[in-house]
CSV table of C-alpha atoms and ligand atoms in Angstrom, one decimal:
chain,number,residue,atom,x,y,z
A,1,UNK,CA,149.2,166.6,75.3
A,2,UNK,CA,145.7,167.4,77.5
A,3,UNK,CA,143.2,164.7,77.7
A,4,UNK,CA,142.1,165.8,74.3
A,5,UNK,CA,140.0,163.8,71.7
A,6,UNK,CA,141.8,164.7,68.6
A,7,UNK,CA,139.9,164.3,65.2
A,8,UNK,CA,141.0,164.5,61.9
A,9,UNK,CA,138.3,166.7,59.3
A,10,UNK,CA,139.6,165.5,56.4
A,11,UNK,CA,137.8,164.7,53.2
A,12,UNK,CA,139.9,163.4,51.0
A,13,UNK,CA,137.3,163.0,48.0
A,14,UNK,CA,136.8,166.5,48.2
A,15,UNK,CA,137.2,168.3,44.7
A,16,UNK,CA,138.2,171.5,44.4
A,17,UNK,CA,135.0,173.1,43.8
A,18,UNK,CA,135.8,176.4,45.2
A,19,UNK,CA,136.8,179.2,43.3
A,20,UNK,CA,139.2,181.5,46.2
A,21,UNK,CA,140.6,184.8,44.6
A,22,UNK,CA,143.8,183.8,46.4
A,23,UNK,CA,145.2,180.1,45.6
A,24,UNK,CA,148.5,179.9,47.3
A,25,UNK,CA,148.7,177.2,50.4
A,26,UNK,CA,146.8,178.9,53.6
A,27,UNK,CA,148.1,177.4,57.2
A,28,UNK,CA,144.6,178.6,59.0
A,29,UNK,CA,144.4,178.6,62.9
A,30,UNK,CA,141.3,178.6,65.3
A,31,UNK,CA,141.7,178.9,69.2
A,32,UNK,CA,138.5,181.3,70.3
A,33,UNK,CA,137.1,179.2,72.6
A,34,UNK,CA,137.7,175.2,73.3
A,35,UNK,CA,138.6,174.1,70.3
A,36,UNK,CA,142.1,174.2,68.7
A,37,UNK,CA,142.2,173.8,65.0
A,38,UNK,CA,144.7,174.1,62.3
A,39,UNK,CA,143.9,173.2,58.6
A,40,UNK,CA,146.3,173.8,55.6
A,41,UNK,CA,144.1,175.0,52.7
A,42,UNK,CA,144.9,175.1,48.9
A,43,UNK,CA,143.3,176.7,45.7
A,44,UNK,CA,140.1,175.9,47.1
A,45,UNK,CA,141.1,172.5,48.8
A,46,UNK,CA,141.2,171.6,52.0
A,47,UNK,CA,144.6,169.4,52.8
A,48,UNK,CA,143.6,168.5,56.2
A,49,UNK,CA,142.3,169.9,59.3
A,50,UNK,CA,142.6,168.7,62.4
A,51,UNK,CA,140.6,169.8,65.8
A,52,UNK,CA,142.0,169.1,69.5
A,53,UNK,CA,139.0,169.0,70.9
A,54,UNK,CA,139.0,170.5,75.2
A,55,UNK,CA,135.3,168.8,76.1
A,56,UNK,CA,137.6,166.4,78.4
A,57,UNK,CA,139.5,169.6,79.8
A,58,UNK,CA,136.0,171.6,80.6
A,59,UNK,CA,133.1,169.0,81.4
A,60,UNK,CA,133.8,168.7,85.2
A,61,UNK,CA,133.4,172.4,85.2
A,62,UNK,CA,129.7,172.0,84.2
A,63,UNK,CA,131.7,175.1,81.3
A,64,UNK,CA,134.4,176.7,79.3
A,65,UNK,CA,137.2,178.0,82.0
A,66,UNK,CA,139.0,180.1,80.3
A,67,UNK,CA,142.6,179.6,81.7
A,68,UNK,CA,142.1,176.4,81.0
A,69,UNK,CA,141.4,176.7,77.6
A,70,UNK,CA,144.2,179.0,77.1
A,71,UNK,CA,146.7,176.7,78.3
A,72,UNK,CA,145.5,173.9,76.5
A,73,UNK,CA,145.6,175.8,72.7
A,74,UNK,CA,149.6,177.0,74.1
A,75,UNK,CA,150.0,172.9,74.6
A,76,UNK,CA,148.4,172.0,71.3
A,77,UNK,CA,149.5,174.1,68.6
A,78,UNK,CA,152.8,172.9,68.1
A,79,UNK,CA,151.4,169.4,68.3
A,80,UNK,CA,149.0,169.7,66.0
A,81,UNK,CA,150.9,171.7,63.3
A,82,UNK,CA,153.5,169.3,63.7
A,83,UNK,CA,151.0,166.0,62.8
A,84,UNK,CA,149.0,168.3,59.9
A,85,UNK,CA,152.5,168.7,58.4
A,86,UNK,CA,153.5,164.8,58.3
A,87,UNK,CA,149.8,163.5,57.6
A,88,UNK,CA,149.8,166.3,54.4
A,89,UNK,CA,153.5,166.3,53.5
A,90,UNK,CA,153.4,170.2,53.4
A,91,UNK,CA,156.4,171.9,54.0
A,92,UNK,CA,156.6,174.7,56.5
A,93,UNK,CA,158.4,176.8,54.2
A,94,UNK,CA,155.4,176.1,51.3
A,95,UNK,CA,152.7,177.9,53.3
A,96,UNK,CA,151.8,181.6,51.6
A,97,UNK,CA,149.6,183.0,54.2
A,98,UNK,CA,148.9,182.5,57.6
A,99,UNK,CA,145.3,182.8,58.6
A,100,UNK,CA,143.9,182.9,62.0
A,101,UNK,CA,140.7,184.3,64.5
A,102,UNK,CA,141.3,187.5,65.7
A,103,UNK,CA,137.8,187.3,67.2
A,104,UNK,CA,135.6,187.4,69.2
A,105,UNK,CA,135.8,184.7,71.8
A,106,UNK,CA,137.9,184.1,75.2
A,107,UNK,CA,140.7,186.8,75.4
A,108,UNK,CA,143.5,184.3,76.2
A,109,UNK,CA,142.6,181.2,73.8
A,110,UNK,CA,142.4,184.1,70.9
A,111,UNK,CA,146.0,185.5,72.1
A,112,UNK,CA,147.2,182.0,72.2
A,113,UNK,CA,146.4,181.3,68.2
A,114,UNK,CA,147.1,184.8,67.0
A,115,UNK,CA,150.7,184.9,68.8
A,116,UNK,CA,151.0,181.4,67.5
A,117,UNK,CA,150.5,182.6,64.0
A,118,UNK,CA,152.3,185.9,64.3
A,119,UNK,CA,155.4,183.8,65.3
A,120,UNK,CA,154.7,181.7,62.4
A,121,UNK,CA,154.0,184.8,59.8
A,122,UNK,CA,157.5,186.5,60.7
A,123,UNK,CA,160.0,183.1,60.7
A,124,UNK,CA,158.3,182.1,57.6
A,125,UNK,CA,157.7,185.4,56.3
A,126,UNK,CA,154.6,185.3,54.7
A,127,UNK,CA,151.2,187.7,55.2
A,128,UNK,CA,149.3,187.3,58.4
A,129,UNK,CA,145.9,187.6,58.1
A,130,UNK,CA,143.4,187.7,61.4
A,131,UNK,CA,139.5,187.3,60.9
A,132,UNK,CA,135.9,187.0,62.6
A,133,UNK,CA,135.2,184.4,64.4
A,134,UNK,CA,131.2,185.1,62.4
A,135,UNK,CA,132.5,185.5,58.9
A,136,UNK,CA,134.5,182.7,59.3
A,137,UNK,CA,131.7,180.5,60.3
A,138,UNK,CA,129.7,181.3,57.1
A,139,UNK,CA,132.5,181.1,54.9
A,140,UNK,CA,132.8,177.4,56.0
A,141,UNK,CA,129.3,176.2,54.5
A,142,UNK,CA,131.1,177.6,51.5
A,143,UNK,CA,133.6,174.7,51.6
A,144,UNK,CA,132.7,172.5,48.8
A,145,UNK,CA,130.6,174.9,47.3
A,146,UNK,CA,130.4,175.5,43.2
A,147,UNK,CA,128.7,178.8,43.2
A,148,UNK,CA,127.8,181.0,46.0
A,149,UNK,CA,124.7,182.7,45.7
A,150,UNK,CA,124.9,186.3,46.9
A,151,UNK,CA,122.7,187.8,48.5
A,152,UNK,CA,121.9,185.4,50.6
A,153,UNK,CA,120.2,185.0,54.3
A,154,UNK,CA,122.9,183.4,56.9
A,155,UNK,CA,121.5,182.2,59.8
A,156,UNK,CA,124.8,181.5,62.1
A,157,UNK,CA,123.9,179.8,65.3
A,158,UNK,CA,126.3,178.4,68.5
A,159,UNK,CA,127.1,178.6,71.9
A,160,UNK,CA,128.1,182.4,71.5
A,161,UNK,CA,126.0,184.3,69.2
A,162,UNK,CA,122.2,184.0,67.3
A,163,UNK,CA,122.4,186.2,64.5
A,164,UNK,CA,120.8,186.9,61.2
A,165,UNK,CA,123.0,188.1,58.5
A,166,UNK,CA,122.1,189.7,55.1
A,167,UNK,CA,125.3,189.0,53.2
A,168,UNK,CA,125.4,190.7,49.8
A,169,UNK,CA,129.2,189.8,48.7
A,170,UNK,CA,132.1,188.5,50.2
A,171,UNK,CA,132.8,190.8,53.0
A,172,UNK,CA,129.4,192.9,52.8
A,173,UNK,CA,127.1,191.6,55.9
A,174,UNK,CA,124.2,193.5,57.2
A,175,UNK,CA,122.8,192.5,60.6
A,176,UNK,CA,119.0,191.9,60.2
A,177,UNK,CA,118.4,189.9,64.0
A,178,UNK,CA,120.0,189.0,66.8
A,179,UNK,CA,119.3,187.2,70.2
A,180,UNK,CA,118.2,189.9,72.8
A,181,UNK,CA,119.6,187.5,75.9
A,182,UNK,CA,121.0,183.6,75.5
A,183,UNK,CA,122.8,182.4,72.4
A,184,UNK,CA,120.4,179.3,71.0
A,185,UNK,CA,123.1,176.9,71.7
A,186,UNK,CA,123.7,178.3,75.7
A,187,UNK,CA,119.8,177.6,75.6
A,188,UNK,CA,120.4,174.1,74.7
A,189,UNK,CA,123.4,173.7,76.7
A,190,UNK,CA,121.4,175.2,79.7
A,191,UNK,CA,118.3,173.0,79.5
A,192,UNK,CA,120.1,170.4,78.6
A,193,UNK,CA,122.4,170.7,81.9
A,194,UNK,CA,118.4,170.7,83.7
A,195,UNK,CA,117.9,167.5,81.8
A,196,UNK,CA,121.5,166.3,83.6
A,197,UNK,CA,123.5,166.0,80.8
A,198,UNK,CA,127.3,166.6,80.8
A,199,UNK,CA,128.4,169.7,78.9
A,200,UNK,CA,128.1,170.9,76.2
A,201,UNK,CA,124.7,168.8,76.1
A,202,UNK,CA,124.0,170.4,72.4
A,203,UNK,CA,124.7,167.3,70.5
A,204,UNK,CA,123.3,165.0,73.2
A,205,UNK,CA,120.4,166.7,73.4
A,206,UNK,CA,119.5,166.7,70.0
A,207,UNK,CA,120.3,163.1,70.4
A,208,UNK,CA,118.0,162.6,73.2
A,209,UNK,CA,115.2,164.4,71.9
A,210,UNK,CA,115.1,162.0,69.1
A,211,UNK,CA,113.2,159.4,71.5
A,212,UNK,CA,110.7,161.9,72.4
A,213,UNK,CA,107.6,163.9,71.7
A,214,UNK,CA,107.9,167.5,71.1
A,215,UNK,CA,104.2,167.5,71.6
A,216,UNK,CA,104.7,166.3,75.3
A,217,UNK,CA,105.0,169.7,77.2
A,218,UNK,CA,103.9,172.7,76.2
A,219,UNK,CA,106.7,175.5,76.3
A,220,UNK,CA,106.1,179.0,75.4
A,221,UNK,CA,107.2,180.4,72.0
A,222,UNK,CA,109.0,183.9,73.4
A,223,UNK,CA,109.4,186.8,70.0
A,224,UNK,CA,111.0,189.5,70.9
A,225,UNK,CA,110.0,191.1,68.0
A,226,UNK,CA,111.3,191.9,64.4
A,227,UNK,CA,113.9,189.6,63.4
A,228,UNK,CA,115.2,189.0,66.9
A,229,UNK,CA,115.3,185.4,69.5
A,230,UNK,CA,114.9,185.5,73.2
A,231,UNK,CA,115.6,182.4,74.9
A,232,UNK,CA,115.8,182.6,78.5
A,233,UNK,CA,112.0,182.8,79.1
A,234,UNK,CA,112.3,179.3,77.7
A,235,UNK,CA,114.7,178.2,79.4
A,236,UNK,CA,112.7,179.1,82.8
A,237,UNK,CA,109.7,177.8,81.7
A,238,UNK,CA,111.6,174.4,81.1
A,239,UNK,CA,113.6,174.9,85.0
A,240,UNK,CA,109.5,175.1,86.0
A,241,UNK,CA,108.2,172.5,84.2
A,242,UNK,CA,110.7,170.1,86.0
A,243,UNK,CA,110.8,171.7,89.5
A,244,UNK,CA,106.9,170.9,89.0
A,245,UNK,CA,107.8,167.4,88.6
A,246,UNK,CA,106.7,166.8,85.2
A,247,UNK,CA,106.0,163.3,85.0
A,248,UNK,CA,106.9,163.7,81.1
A,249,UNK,CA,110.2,161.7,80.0
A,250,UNK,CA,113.3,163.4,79.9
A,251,UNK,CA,113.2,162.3,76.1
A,252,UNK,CA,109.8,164.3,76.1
A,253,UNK,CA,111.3,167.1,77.9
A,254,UNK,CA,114.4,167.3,75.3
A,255,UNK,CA,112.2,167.0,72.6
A,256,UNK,CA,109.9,169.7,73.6
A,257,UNK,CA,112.6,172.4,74.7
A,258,UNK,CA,114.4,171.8,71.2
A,259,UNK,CA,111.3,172.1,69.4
A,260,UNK,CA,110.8,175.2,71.1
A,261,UNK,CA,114.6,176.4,70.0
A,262,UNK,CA,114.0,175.3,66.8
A,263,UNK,CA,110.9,176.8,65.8
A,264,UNK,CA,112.2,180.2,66.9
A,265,UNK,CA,115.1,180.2,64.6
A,266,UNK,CA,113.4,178.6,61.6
A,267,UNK,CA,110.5,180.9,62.0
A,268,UNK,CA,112.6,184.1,62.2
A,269,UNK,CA,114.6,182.9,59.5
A,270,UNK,CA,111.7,182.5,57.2
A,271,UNK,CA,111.0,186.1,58.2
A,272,UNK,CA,114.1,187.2,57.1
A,273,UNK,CA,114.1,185.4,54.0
A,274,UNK,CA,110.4,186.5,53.3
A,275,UNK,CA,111.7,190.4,53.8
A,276,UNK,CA,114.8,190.0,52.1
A,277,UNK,CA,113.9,187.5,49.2
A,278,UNK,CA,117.5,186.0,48.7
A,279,UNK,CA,117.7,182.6,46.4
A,280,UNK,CA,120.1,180.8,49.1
A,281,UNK,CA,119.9,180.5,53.0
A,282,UNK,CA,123.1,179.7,54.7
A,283,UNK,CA,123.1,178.0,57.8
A,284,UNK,CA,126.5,178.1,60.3
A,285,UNK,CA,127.3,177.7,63.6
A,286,UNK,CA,127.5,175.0,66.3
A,287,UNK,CA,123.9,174.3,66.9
A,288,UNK,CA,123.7,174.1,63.0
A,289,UNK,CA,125.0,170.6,63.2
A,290,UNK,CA,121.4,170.2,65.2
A,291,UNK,CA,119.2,167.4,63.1
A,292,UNK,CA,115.8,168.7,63.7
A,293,UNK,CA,117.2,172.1,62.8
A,294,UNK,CA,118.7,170.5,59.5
A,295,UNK,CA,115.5,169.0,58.7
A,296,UNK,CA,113.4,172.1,59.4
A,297,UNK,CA,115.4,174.0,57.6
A,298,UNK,CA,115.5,171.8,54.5
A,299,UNK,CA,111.6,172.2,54.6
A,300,UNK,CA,112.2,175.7,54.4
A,301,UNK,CA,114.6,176.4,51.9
A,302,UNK,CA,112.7,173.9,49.2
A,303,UNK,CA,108.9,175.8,50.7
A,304,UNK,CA,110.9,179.0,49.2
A,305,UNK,CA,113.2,177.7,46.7
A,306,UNK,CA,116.3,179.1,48.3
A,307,UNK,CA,119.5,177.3,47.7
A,308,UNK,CA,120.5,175.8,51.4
A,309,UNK,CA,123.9,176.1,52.2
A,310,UNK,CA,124.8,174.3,55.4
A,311,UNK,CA,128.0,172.8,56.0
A,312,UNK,CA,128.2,169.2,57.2
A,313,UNK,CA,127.9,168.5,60.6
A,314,UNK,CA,131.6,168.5,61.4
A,315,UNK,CA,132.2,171.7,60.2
A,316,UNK,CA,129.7,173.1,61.9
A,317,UNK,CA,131.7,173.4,65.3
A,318,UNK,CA,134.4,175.5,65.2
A,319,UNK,CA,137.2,174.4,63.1
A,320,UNK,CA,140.1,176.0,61.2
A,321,UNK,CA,139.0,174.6,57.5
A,322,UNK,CA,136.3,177.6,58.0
A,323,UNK,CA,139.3,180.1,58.7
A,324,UNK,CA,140.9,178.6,55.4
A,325,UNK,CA,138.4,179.1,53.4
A,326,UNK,CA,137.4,182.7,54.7
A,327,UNK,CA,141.1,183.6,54.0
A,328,UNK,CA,141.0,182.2,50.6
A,329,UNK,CA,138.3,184.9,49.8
A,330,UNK,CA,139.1,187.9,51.7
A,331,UNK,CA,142.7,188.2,51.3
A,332,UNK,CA,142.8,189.6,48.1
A,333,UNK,CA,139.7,192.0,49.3
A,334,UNK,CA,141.7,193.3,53.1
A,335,UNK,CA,145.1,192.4,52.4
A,336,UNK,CA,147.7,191.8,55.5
A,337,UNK,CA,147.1,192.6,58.8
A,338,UNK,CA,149.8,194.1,60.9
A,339,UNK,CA,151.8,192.3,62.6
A,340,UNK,CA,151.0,194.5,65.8
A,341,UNK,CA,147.3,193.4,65.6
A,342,UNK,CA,145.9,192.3,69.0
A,343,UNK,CA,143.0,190.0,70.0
A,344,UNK,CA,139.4,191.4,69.7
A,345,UNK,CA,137.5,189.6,72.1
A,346,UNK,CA,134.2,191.7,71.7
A,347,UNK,CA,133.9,192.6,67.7
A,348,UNK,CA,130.8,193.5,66.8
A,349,UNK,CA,130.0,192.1,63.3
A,350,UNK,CA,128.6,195.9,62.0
A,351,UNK,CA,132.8,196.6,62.3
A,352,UNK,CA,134.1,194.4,60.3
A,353,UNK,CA,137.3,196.2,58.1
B,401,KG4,O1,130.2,177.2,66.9
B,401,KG4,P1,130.6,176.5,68.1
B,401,KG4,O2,131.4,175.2,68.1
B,401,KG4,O3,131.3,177.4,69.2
B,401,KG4,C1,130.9,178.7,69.3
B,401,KG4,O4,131.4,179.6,68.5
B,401,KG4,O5,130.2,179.0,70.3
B,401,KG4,O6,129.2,176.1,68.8
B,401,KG4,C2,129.1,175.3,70.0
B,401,KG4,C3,127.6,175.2,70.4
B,401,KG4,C4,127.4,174.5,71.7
B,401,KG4,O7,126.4,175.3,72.4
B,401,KG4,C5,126.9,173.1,71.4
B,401,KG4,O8,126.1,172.6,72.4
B,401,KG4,C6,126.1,173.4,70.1
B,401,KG4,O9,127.0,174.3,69.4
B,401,KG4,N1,125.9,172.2,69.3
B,401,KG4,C7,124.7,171.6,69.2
B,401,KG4,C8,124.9,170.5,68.4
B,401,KG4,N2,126.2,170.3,68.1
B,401,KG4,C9,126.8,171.4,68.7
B,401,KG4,N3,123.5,172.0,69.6
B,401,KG4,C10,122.4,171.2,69.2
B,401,KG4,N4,122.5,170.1,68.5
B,401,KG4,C11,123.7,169.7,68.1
B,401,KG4,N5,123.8,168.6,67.3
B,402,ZN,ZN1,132.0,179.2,66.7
């Protein structure tokens, strides 16, 4: 296997809280960008998932190379099904449905899954079902969940895409917002690369900024307009502020850049919420797993007594248990894809099926 750090996602004192229309056993399968993941998913409980993480594969690069990444899902597929199948005692022949991202992301990581989970669709013959990369990513802060609260606002943030999502029902999203250049998590990654950490610098970022003072430097607050983000002013203002030679702490610098990022989506979000009064905002996404972002958010939702659905920080990062659970619910609503389905590596969210 790669010079992966493998992780297991599993919570074994989960209940099974959820209610999915379909409760046979899902095998779900994520490869769209440098993550592998495969989770085996039952009437609303998650078995296991586990995530071959690539950061090892990628950090020298400074970024995701995508033959890289498409190699490494080919070389940890098998391995991982083959562990999630002895640590849960599934049999192959047990799984109903196979679930897996048909996009967007990385051309070549998304054909490595989806071939991966045709092959396993026809030997096993069972449906195969591909989904949104997105509506996958809100479907997992419904993991756990009792009730979920349609409509609700879903602000899905990571390294990819900033959007803001009405969501009316399971498979009904309207898009209110949306970033007009950076993603807020390239943001992060890309000041945090000024900053000199390794990539992705999210998480250390966020970790950084926790010994400094947002106050410190004062970064401008770009707004598009309406209910969309722009982040690459910010980002040059922050490349300034050091080629200036700031004599602020990097902790200061962190902390003031995420503040920055943060505002931005909170504010926006509250915008959203304020024009489309929902009683639950849904947060997704890498940069979801962010702390101050948590926190701010958790202000919000209780300022406007929305219900916050967010999942726990491991979940936030692309993982299969999402997939799982996004089958669970839209099976019964799209039924099978064909087997001669193909990767969509750009699929705008407005054409979902
Ligand atoms: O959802 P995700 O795993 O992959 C995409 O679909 O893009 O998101 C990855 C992004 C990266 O930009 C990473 O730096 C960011 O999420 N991220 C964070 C944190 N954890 C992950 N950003 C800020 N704070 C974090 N704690
Ligand atoms: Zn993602």
């Amino acid at each position: 296997m790669n010079p992966i750090r493998l992780h297991s996602q599993r919570r074994p004192s989960q209940s099974p809280t959820l209610h999915p229309r379909f409760a046979g056993l899902v095998l779900a399968i994520e490869t769209s960008c440098d993550e592998t993941s495969l989770a085996l998913y039952r009437n609303g409980r998650l078995l296991d998932c586990l995530t071959a993480s690539q950061e090892r594969v990628h950090q020298r690069f400074g970024g995701v190379v995508p033959e890289l990444a498409s190699r490494a899902h080919v070389e940890n597929l098998p391995l991982l099904l083959e562990r999630l199948l002895e640590r849960t005692r599934v049999g192959l022949a047990d799984v109903e449905l196979v679930a897996c991202t048909r996009g967007p992301g990385l051309e070549g990581a998304l054909l490595a899954g989806l071939s991966f989970a045709k092959g396993l669709s026809l030997a096993l013959a069972v449906p195969l079902l591909g989904l949104h990369h997105i509506v996958a990513h809100v479907y997992g802060a419904f993991l756990g969940a009792r009730r979920i609260p349609f409509p609700l606002i879903a602000l899905v943030v990571s390294g990819g895409h900033t959007l803001l999502l009405l969501v009316e029902g399971h498979g009904r999203f309207e898009l209110l917002g949306t970033t007009v250049d950076d993603a807020a998590g390239e943001a992060l990654d890309k000041g945090a690369r000024m900053l000199g950490l390794p990539f992705p610098g999210g998480p250390l970022l966020d970790r950084l900024a926790a010994s400094g003072d947002a106050r410190a430097v004062a970064l401008p607050r770009p707004d598009p307009g309406g209910l969309n983000f722009s982040f690459s002013g910010l980002k040059t203002a922050l490349r300034r502020v050091i080629e200036n030679g700031s004599s602020a702490s990097k902790a200061d610098l962190a902390a003031s850049f995420q503040q920055a990022v943060v505002e931005a989506l909170v504010r926006k979000t509250e915008q959203a919420l304020l024009q489309h009064p929902c009683r639950a905002l849904l947060a997704c996404g890498g940069v979801s797993a962010n702390s101050l972002l948590r926190r701010q958010l958790a202000l919000l939702a209780r300022r406007l007594r929305a219900r916050l659905l967010i999942p726990p920080p491991a979940y936030c990062t692309d993982n299969a248990a999402m997939v799982a659970a996004c089958a669970a619910y839209l099976y019964p609503l799209y039924g099978p894809s064909s087997a001669a389905i193909e990767p969509m590596p750009r699929w705008p969210i407005e054409r979902l099926a």
